[in-house]
Every structure is written in C-alpha cells, then in structure tokens.
Short mmCIF file of C-alpha atoms and ligand atoms in Angstrom, two decimals:
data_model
loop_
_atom_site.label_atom_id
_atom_site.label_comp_id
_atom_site.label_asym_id
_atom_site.label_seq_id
_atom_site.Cartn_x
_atom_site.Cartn_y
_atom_site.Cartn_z
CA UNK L 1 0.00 0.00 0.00
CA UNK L 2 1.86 3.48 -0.72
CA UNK L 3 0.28 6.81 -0.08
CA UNK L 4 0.51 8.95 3.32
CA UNK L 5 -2.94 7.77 3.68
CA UNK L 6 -3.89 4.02 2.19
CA UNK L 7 -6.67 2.24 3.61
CA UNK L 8 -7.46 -1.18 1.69
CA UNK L 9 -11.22 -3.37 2.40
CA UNK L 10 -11.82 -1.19 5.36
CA UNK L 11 -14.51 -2.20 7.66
CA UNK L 12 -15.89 -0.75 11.12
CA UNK L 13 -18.65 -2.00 12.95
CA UNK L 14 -21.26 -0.07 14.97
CA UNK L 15 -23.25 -2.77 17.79
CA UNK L 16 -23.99 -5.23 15.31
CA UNK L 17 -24.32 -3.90 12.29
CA UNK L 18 -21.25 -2.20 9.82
CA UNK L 19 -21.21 1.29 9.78
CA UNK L 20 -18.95 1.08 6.36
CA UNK L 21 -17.39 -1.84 4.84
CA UNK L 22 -14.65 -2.47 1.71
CA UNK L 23 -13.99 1.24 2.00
CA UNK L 24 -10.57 1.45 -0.01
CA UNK L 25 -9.02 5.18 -0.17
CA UNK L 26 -5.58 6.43 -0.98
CA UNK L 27 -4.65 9.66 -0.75
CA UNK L 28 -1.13 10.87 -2.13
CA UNK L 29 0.85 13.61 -1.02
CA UNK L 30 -0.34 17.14 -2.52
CA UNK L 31 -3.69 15.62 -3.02
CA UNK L 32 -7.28 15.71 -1.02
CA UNK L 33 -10.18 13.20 -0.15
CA UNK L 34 -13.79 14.68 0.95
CA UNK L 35 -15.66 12.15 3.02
CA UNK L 36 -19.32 13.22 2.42
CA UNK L 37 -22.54 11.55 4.07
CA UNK L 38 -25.40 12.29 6.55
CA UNK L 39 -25.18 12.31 10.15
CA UNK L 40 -24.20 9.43 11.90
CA UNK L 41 -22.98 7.81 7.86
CA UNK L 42 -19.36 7.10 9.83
CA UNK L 43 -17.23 10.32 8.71
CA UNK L 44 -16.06 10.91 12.26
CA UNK L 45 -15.38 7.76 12.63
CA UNK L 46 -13.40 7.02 9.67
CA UNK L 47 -11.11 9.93 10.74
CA UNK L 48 -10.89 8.70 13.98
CA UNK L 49 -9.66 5.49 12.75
CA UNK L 50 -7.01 7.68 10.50
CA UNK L 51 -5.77 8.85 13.74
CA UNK L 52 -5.32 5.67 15.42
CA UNK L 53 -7.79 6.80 18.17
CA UNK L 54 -9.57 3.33 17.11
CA UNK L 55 -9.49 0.30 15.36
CA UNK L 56 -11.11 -1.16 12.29
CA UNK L 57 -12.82 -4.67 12.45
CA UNK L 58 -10.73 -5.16 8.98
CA UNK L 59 -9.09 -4.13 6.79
CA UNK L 60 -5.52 -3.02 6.28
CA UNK L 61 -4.83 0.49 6.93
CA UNK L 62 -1.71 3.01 6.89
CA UNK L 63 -0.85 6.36 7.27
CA UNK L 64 2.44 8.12 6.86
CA UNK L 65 3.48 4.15 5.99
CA UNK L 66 2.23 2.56 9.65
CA UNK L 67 -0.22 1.71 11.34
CA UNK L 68 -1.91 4.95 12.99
CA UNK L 69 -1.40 5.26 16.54
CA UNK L 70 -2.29 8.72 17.66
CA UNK L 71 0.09 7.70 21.05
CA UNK L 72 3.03 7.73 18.99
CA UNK L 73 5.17 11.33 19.49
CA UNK L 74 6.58 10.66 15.65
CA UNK L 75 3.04 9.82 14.67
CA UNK L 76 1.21 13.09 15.69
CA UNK L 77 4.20 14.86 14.42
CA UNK L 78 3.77 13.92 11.07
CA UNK L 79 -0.21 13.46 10.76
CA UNK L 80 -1.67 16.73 12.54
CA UNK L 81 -5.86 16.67 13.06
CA UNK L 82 -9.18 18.86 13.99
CA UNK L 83 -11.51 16.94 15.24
CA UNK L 84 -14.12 16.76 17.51
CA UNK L 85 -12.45 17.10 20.67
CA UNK L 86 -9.76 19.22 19.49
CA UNK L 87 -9.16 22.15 22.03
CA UNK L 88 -7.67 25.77 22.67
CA UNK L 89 -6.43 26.96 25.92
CA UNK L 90 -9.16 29.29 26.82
CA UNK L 91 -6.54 31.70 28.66
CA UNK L 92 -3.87 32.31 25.86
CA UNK L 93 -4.63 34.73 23.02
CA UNK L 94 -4.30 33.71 19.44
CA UNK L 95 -1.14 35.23 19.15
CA UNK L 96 0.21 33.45 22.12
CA UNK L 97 -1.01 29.81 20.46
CA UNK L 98 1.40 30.87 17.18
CA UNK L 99 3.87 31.27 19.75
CA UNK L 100 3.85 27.71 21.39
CA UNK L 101 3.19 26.28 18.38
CA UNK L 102 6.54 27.53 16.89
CA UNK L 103 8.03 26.56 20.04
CA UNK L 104 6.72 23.00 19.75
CA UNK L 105 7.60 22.29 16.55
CA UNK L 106 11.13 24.58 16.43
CA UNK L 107 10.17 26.59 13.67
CA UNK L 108 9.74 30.52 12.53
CA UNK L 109 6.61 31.75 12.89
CA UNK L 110 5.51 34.71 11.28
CA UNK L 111 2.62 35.26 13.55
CA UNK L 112 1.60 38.63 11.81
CA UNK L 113 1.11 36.82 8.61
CA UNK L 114 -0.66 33.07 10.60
CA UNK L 115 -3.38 35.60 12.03
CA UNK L 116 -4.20 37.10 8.98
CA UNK L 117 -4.48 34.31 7.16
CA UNK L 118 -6.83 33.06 9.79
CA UNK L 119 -8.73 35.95 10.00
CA UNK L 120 -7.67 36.95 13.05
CA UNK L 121 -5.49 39.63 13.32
CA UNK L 122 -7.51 42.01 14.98
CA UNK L 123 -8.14 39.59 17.83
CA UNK L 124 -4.90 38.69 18.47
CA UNK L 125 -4.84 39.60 22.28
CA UNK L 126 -8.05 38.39 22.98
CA UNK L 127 -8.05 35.11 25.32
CA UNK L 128 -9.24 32.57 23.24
CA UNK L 129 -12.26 31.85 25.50
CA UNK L 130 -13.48 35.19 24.84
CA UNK L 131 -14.02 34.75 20.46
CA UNK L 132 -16.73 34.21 19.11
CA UNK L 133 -17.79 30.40 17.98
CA UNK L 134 -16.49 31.14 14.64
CA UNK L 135 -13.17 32.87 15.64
CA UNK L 136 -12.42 29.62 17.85
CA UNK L 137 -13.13 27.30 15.01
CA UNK L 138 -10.84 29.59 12.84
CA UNK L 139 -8.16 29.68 15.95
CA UNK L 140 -8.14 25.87 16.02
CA UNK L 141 -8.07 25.61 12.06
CA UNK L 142 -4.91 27.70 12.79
CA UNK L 143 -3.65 25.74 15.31
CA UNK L 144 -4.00 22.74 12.94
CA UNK L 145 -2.45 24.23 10.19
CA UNK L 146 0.16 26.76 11.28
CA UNK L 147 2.44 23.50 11.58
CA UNK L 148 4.32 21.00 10.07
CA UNK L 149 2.50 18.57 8.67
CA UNK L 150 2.72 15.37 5.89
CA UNK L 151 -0.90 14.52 6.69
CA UNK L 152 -3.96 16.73 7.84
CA UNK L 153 -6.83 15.04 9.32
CA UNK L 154 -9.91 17.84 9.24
CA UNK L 155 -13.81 16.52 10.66
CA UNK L 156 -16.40 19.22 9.79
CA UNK L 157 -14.18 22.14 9.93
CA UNK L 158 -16.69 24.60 8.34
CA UNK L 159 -18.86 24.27 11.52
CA UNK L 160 -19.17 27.71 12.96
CA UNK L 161 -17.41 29.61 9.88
CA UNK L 162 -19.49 32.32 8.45
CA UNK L 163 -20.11 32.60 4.57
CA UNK L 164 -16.54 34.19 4.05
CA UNK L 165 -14.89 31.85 6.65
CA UNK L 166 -15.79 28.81 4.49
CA UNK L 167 -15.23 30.25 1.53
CA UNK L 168 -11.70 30.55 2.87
CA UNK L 169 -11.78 27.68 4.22
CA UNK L 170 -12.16 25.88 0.47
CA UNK L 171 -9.46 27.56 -0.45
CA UNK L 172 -7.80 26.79 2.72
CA UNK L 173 -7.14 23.10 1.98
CA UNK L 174 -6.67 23.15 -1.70
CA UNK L 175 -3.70 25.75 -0.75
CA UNK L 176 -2.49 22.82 1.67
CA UNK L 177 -2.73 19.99 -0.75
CA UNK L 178 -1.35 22.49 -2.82
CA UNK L 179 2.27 22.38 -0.51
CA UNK L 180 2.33 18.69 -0.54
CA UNK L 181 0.26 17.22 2.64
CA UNK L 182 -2.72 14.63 2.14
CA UNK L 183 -5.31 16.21 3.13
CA UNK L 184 -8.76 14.35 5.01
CA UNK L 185 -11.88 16.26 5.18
CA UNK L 186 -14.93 15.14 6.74
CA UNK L 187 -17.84 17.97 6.01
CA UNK L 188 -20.91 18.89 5.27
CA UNK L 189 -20.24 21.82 2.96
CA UNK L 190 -20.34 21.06 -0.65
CA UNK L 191 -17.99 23.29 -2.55
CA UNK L 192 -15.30 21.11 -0.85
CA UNK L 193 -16.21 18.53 -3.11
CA UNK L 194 -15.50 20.44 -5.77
CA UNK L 195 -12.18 20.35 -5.02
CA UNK L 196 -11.47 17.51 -3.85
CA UNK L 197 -9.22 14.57 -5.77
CA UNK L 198 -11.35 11.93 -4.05
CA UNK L 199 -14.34 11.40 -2.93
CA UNK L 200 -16.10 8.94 -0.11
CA UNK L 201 -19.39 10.01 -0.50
CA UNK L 202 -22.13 7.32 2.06
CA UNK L 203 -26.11 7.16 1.94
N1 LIG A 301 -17.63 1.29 17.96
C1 LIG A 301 -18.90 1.70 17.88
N2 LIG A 301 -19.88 1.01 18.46
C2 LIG A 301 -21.14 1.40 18.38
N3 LIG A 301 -21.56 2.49 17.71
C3 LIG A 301 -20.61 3.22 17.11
C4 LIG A 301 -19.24 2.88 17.15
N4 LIG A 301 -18.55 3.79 16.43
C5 LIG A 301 -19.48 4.66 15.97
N5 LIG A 301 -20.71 4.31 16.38
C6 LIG A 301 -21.97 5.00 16.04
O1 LIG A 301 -22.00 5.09 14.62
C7 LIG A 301 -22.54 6.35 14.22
C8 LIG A 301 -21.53 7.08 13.36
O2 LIG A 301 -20.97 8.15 14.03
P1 LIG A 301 -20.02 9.22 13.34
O3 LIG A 301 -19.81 10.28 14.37
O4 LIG A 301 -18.82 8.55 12.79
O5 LIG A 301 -20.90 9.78 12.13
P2 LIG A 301 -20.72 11.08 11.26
O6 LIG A 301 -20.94 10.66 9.84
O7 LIG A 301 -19.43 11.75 11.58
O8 LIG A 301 -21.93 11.96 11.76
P3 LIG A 301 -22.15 13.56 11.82
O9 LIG A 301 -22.36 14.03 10.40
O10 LIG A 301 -23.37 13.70 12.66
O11 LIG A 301 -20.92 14.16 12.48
C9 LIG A 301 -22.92 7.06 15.50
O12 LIG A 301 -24.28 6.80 15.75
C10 LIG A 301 -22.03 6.40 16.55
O13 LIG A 301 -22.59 6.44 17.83
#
C-alpha cells in the first residue's frame, strides 16, 4: 500500500451492524479526499480510525506508511488533526497559540502573517475563550495548520465559519494539498467537493 494515507477493504462495525465496509481510499501527497454523508454515515469515525484513536474490524490500513497510533510522538508529528475534541487553551490569546506552536515544533513563525491568514489579526490579544464560535473554530483551524504537517486530518471544519470563513476555508485546503500534505476532510459543505481529488461520498 503506498500513499501517506492508504486504507485497503476497510470495515468498522457499529453494535452489530457495519457502519462502512470495503472502504478502499488512498490519498497521495499534494492531493485531497472529501468524506461526504449524513449524520451518523461514519465520517467521524473514519477519521478517527485515521488517527489511530480506534481500530477497524478489517481491513488493512496506513498512514504516513504505519499503522496509525495517535500515542506515537513521531506519529502526531507527522499526521496533525481537527476533530471533535480538538481544544484551545481558553486563557492564551491567538497570538500566544502561534507562539507555542513555533516553540513546539522549532520553527519561525511569522505570527503577523498566521493571524491574517486566519482571520484573526484584529483579535490577536483576545483570550481565546473570549471569540466568538467562529473565531475559535478559525483559531483551532490555525492551530492545525500553522504547523508541520505530511498529513492533515480535518472533521467538519466549516462548523461555525461564516459565509466568508468557508469560503476561505475551500481555499484553505486546496492551498495545503497544494504544498504537498494529504489532506482528510470530513464535512458537510459542498464546494469542498469540488475540489477535492477523491471522494467517499455514504447514503
Ligand atoms: N464502535 C462503535 N460502536 C457502536 N456504535 C458506534 C461505534 N462507532 C461509531 N458508532 C456509532 O455510529 C454512528 C456514526 O458516528 P459518526 O460520528 O462517525 O458519524 P458522522 O458521519 O461523523 O456523523 P455527523 O455528520 O453527525 O458528524 C454514530 O451513531 C455512533 O454512535
């Protein structure tokens, strides 16, 4: 199997019946996947499995060439996510999360140029906890992207973004694909698709 993402006959079961089954995807670096479907379909749980946070019933899966284990320090190195749990810390301002995150991962931030991109700047000594719904999901977008990355894992990231937010946020991940990563969406908003090299689209 070769791709940073390759997932071959994929199978997870939900009680006792399959959520998805024979699901094969493989995404290669500078490309996309959309994973379309209506609530409760699988999506999260499909990315989840991406991220080693749990296990398929079969199937053979691997991303950046192993098998996922979001425990491993390498792993979450290379594969970076937004997902439902994902979290800020409510007390640091936006500008202060650019700073740890170039701390963390030992490289140059231009944090002028992350908050703009984010749509952000002018809240960039605000604590977090104070934004708005939207400017959190934007902050964490940020947080998810203003990284190194080979692989980005992404589960409804439009949620919260206003009409301009996911407009950017289209353009967001083709721009990512764009610099080599595989990217993984999981989302509700259509002009994703549009963009998108592959598509898992359920029910
Ligand atoms: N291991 C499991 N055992 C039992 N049920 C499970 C298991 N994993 C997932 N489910 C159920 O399967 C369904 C799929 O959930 P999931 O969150 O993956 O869907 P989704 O497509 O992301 O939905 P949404 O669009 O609402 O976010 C849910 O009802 C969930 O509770």
């Amino acid at each position: 199997m070769e791709g940073p993402v390759a997932a071959r006959g994929l199978g997870v079961r939900a009680g006792d019946h399959w959520l998805f089954r024979g699901l094969d995807l493989t995404v290669a670096a500078g490309e996309s996947a959309v994973v379309a479907g209506p609530n409760g379909s699988g999506k999260s749980t499909l990315l989840r499995c991406l991220y080693g946070m749990e296990a398929p019933a079969e199937g053979e899966l691997r991303v950046c060439g192993q098998v996922p284990d979001e425990r491993e320090r390498d792993f979450r190195r290379r594969v970076s996510v937004l997902l439902d749990d994902s979290e800020f810390f409510g007390e640091l301002t936006p500008a202060q999360h650019v700073e740890l995150l170039a701390g963390s991962f030992g490289a140059d931030a231009d944090i002028g140029k992350a908050l703009a991109d984010v749509g952000l700047a002018d809240r960039a000594a605000v604590p977090a906890g104070l934004l708005s719904a939207g400017q959190q999901r934007r902050l964490l977008l940020l947080g998810a992207t203003a990284r190194p990355f080979d692989v980005l894992l992404l589960d409804e990231p439009e949620r919260a973004l206003d009409v301009a937010g996911k407009e950017w946020l289209t353009e967001l991940v083709g721009r990512v694909a764009a610099a080599g990563a595989a990217v993984v969406v999981a989302t509700h908003h259509p002009p994703l698709l549009s963009v998108a090299d592959h598509v898992v689209r359920w029910g």
